[in-house]
Amino acid sequence: MSELGRLTDSHGRNIRDLRISITDRCNFRCLYCLPETEEAADFYRREGRGDPKPIQHAWKPRTHFLNYEEIERIASVAVGQGVTKLRLTGGEPLLRRDVPVLVSKLSALPVEDLALTTNGFQFGRHAESLRDAGLRRVSFSLDSLDGENFKKLTGRDGLEEVLAAIRQARELGFNPVKVNAVIIRHLNDHEIEALAEFARAEEISFRFIEFMPLDSGRAWQKDHVVTGREILERLQARFDLQPVDREHPSATAKRWRFADSPAEIGLITPVSEPFCGQCNRLRLTADGKIRTCLFSLHEHDLKPLLRGGATDADLAEWLAGVVLKKEARHHIGETEFEQPDRTMSAIGG
Ligand code: SAM
Ligand code: SF4
């Protein structure tokens, strides 16, 4: 591979991780992502923010989505330029048809890691075919273990389905099975210990994520964020936790292991302790835009190249040029911070 082809940004960071969103649609309405339910409006009203002021996000027509051949092609070019991790996400990726077909195409690429992030609601019916297609790792979102609170948080009465999906993933041999929770003050912060206990008992890797300003209601405020430090202090008061070395300097989570279980706790702290300096990620949206940061205000449209006869070498050169423009860091909490037009659901977390 020529040096020219490598994906290295102007801050010396090598891109290794490509997050591929395959749809912006979702069957949930999480209060921190698509707060479009009455419960979400009530919560934010009570919190003193007035009614959420929604971003006018129109669903992209499905015809705008890249097809699986196009996704495979761009992934293959990026892998040739040094990407070693691919993650399928959304929106809810399992709302797209025939995801195992895409998984089998991507699993044929020489990557170290191919994973999927899902809310789990429809995982059960696809689980075996995803595994048979070559998927090895899956991350679920689970923010509450209380049926009512789960419904308030996600807009969907789906706790049992998600718990069943997590257990099924373990039984089918997905490894590791990770579970992510976004913790929001006055909403699910009283469940931190219970969620950790769930992780310990089920022997899974559990990640607590700080709430970021990427919700469609633009309702985020700093007071809602429960910091990783606070979560850790609470967990250390309750459990015997031992620190675990980072998998890689670019890993987003700081990790701890339970003394009496192989389960792990990870803290992802983009707001209180940003890790931009080590960021090695690039994102591809369902409609074919490359985003160099979750908080990018500019994106780079691949479709004219993909559909305009560009060769793989053209795509590689273009990608390398885009990566050079990767932002040094985000500006959450600073006066110049500007929330991007796209919500987390339309970027791909
Ligand atoms: N629908 C799938 C799911 O929920 O797992 C995949 C897409 S979702 C956008 C990916 C991840 O982003 C989830 O773990 C979710 O909790 C996280 N997320 C969404 N909005 C967020 C926000 N405002 N702050 C922090 N994390 C967020
Ligand atoms: Fe929730 Fe994921 Fe859907 Fe966003 S994309 S509303 S986080 S399930």
Tab-separated table of C-alpha atoms in Angstrom, residues 127-334:
chain	number	residue	atom	x	y	z
A	127	ALA	CA	-29.464	-13.367	15.293
A	128	GLU	CA	-28.575	-16.716	13.753
A	129	SER	CA	-28.303	-15.452	10.218
A	130	LEU	CA	-26.116	-12.568	11.375
A	131	ARG	CA	-23.800	-14.971	13.146
A	132	ASP	CA	-23.755	-17.357	10.196
A	133	ALA	CA	-22.913	-14.430	7.915
A	134	GLY	CA	-19.779	-13.764	9.966
A	135	LEU	CA	-20.780	-11.214	12.592
A	136	ARG	CA	-18.767	-11.808	15.774
A	137	ARG	CA	-19.529	-8.872	18.032
A	138	VAL	CA	-22.690	-7.078	18.973
A	139	SER	CA	-23.431	-4.101	21.215
A	140	PHE	CA	-26.890	-3.499	22.615
A	141	SER	CA	-28.413	-0.388	24.115
A	142	LEU	CA	-30.126	-0.905	27.467
A	143	ASP	CA	-30.722	2.147	29.633
A	144	SER	CA	-33.131	0.732	32.190
A	145	LEU	CA	-34.114	-2.540	33.826
A	146	ASP	CA	-37.492	-1.207	34.851
A	147	GLY	CA	-40.226	-1.829	32.268
A	148	GLU	CA	-41.933	1.521	32.817
A	149	ASN	CA	-38.730	3.520	32.805
A	150	PHE	CA	-37.491	1.607	29.752
A	151	LYS	CA	-40.682	2.666	27.945
A	152	LYS	CA	-40.247	6.260	29.029
A	153	LEU	CA	-36.641	6.265	27.849
A	154	THR	CA	-37.137	4.521	24.517
A	155	GLY	CA	-40.773	5.202	23.646
A	156	ARG	CA	-41.275	1.453	23.317
A	157	ASP	CA	-42.552	-1.263	25.594
A	158	GLY	CA	-39.624	-3.515	24.789
A	159	LEU	CA	-37.566	-4.387	27.850
A	160	GLU	CA	-38.299	-8.122	27.717
A	161	GLU	CA	-37.378	-8.358	24.026
A	162	VAL	CA	-34.075	-6.583	24.603
A	163	LEU	CA	-33.167	-8.719	27.627
A	164	ALA	CA	-33.985	-11.852	25.615
A	165	ALA	CA	-31.823	-10.584	22.739
A	166	ILE	CA	-28.838	-10.033	25.035
A	167	ARG	CA	-29.132	-13.570	26.419
A	168	GLN	CA	-29.597	-15.033	22.970
A	169	ALA	CA	-26.478	-13.255	21.703
A	170	ARG	CA	-24.459	-14.864	24.483
A	171	GLU	CA	-25.926	-18.292	23.804
A	172	LEU	CA	-25.109	-17.990	20.115
A	173	GLY	CA	-21.488	-17.272	20.943
A	174	PHE	CA	-21.217	-13.585	20.061
A	175	ASN	CA	-18.163	-12.444	21.950
A	176	PRO	CA	-17.945	-10.034	23.560
A	177	VAL	CA	-21.560	-9.031	24.033
A	178	LYS	CA	-21.485	-5.386	25.031
A	179	VAL	CA	-24.302	-3.338	26.465
A	180	ASN	CA	-24.394	0.461	26.435
A	181	ALA	CA	-26.415	2.768	28.651
A	182	VAL	CA	-26.712	6.533	28.401
A	183	ILE	CA	-27.266	7.905	31.892
A	184	ILE	CA	-29.383	11.030	32.315
A	185	ARG	CA	-29.896	12.818	35.573
A	186	HIS	CA	-33.377	12.457	37.085
A	187	LEU	CA	-34.249	9.834	34.518
A	188	ASN	CA	-32.201	6.685	34.987
A	189	ASP	CA	-29.336	7.723	37.271
A	190	HIS	CA	-31.052	5.836	40.113
A	191	GLU	CA	-30.480	2.648	38.083
A	192	ILE	CA	-26.682	2.881	37.798
A	193	GLU	CA	-26.008	0.265	40.479
A	194	ALA	CA	-28.763	-2.046	39.216
A	195	LEU	CA	-27.372	-1.887	35.680
A	196	ALA	CA	-23.897	-2.708	36.977
A	197	GLU	CA	-25.316	-5.588	39.009
A	198	PHE	CA	-26.995	-6.854	35.837
A	199	ALA	CA	-23.619	-6.745	34.069
A	200	ARG	CA	-21.947	-8.611	36.938
A	201	ALA	CA	-24.602	-11.316	37.118
A	202	GLU	CA	-24.845	-11.773	33.341
A	203	GLU	CA	-21.053	-11.537	32.906
A	204	ILE	CA	-21.175	-8.927	30.187
A	205	SER	CA	-19.214	-5.811	29.257
A	206	PHE	CA	-21.281	-2.839	30.243
A	207	ARG	CA	-20.555	0.702	29.051
A	208	PHE	CA	-21.926	3.821	30.678
A	209	ILE	CA	-21.969	6.683	28.172
A	210	GLU	CA	-22.264	10.374	28.944
A	211	PHE	CA	-25.204	12.146	27.335
A	212	MET	CA	-23.995	14.210	24.351
A	213	PRO	CA	-25.748	17.138	22.630
A	214	LEU	CA	-26.866	15.177	19.584
A	215	ASP	CA	-30.564	14.763	20.356
A	216	SER	CA	-33.216	15.808	17.860
A	217	GLY	CA	-34.951	17.994	20.463
A	218	ARG	CA	-31.880	20.138	21.131
A	219	ALA	CA	-32.859	19.651	24.740
A	220	TRP	CA	-29.440	18.579	26.045
A	221	GLN	CA	-28.048	20.615	28.876
A	222	LYS	CA	-24.998	20.044	30.984
A	223	ASP	CA	-27.070	19.415	34.116
A	224	HIS	CA	-28.454	16.261	32.531
A	225	VAL	CA	-25.003	14.752	32.166
A	226	VAL	CA	-23.973	12.302	34.845
A	227	THR	CA	-20.207	12.260	34.556
A	228	GLY	CA	-18.111	9.115	34.359
A	229	ARG	CA	-16.392	10.173	37.564
A	230	GLU	CA	-19.679	10.298	39.469
A	231	ILE	CA	-20.734	6.925	38.063
A	232	LEU	CA	-17.403	5.391	39.045
A	233	GLU	CA	-17.576	6.768	42.585
A	234	ARG	CA	-21.011	5.277	43.041
A	235	LEU	CA	-19.973	1.917	41.641
A	236	GLN	CA	-16.797	1.783	43.718
A	237	ALA	CA	-18.884	2.377	46.842
A	238	ARG	CA	-20.882	-0.715	45.999
A	239	PHE	CA	-18.593	-3.133	44.122
A	240	ASP	CA	-14.995	-4.280	44.314
A	241	LEU	CA	-13.683	-3.009	40.954
A	242	GLN	CA	-10.186	-3.409	39.557
A	243	PRO	CA	-8.871	-1.230	36.743
A	244	VAL	CA	-8.201	-2.888	33.392
A	245	ASP	CA	-5.615	-1.594	30.917
A	246	ARG	CA	-6.956	0.137	27.838
A	247	GLU	CA	-7.290	-2.202	24.854
A	248	HIS	CA	-5.665	0.454	22.697
A	249	PRO	CA	-4.786	4.147	23.247
A	250	SER	CA	-7.714	5.077	20.984
A	251	ALA	CA	-10.233	2.987	22.963
A	252	THR	CA	-13.060	5.212	24.141
A	253	ALA	CA	-13.819	3.358	27.380
A	254	LYS	CA	-11.925	3.388	30.658
A	255	ARG	CA	-12.492	-0.073	32.050
A	256	TRP	CA	-12.873	-1.878	35.382
A	257	ARG	CA	-13.363	-5.550	36.166
A	258	PHE	CA	-15.421	-6.941	39.027
A	259	ALA	CA	-13.357	-8.858	41.574
A	260	ASP	CA	-15.923	-11.676	41.569
A	261	SER	CA	-17.039	-11.814	37.935
A	262	PRO	CA	-15.438	-11.661	34.487
A	263	ALA	CA	-17.878	-8.848	33.726
A	264	GLU	CA	-16.505	-5.424	32.912
A	265	ILE	CA	-17.616	-1.875	33.379
A	266	GLY	CA	-16.531	0.820	30.936
A	267	LEU	CA	-16.964	4.561	31.218
A	268	ILE	CA	-17.216	6.618	28.039
A	269	THR	CA	-16.768	10.264	28.912
A	270	PRO	CA	-16.879	12.416	25.752
A	271	VAL	CA	-18.290	15.386	27.684
A	272	SER	CA	-16.358	15.490	30.960
A	273	GLU	CA	-13.067	13.980	29.745
A	274	PRO	CA	-12.951	14.113	25.939
A	275	PHE	CA	-10.676	11.646	24.157
A	276	CYS	CA	-10.456	13.514	20.832
A	277	GLY	CA	-6.659	13.476	20.855
A	278	GLN	CA	-6.707	9.712	20.316
A	279	CYS	CA	-9.732	9.581	18.021
A	280	ASN	CA	-9.222	7.183	15.124
A	281	ARG	CA	-12.804	7.092	13.833
A	282	LEU	CA	-14.499	8.022	10.598
A	283	ARG	CA	-18.222	7.788	9.903
A	284	LEU	CA	-20.189	6.959	6.782
A	285	THR	CA	-23.848	7.975	6.861
A	286	ALA	CA	-26.595	5.930	5.245
A	287	ASP	CA	-26.924	8.524	2.481
A	288	GLY	CA	-23.236	8.391	1.634
A	289	LYS	CA	-21.672	11.284	3.522
A	290	ILE	CA	-18.335	10.967	5.269
A	291	ARG	CA	-18.202	12.654	8.674
A	292	THR	CA	-14.814	13.147	10.273
A	293	CYS	CA	-16.256	13.847	13.751
A	294	LEU	CA	-19.557	13.186	15.530
A	295	PHE	CA	-19.825	16.953	15.859
A	296	SER	CA	-18.717	17.904	12.339
A	297	LEU	CA	-20.606	20.821	10.846
A	298	HIS	CA	-19.443	19.848	7.366
A	299	GLU	CA	-19.709	16.506	5.662
A	300	HIS	CA	-18.243	15.103	2.483
A	301	ASP	CA	-20.455	13.553	-0.157
A	302	LEU	CA	-19.209	10.275	-1.568
A	303	LYS	CA	-22.116	9.559	-3.856
A	304	PRO	CA	-21.028	11.682	-6.829
A	305	LEU	CA	-17.768	9.724	-6.913
A	306	LEU	CA	-19.280	6.318	-6.223
A	307	ARG	CA	-21.919	6.821	-8.885
A	308	GLY	CA	-19.783	8.859	-11.254
A	309	GLY	CA	-17.283	6.267	-12.386
A	310	ALA	CA	-14.504	6.908	-9.852
A	311	THR	CA	-11.911	4.149	-9.615
A	312	ASP	CA	-10.872	2.660	-6.263
A	313	ALA	CA	-7.675	4.714	-6.503
A	314	ASP	CA	-9.787	7.882	-6.972
A	315	LEU	CA	-11.874	6.970	-3.924
A	316	ALA	CA	-8.754	6.303	-1.858
A	317	GLU	CA	-7.212	9.631	-2.803
A	318	TRP	CA	-10.449	11.467	-2.044
A	319	LEU	CA	-10.809	9.720	1.340
A	320	ALA	CA	-7.227	10.569	2.267
A	321	GLY	CA	-7.952	14.227	1.443
A	322	VAL	CA	-11.129	14.228	3.541
A	323	VAL	CA	-9.340	12.674	6.511
A	324	LEU	CA	-6.738	15.437	6.401
A	325	LYS	CA	-9.555	17.829	7.340
A	326	LYS	CA	-10.531	15.901	10.468
A	327	GLU	CA	-11.281	18.299	13.320
A	328	ALA	CA	-8.794	18.437	16.182
A	329	ARG	CA	-11.522	18.114	18.799
A	330	HIS	CA	-15.126	18.864	19.642
A	331	HIS	CA	-16.243	21.976	21.528
A	332	ILE	CA	-19.023	20.697	23.794
A	333	GLY	CA	-19.561	23.070	26.690
A	334	GLU	CA	-17.728	25.972	25.017
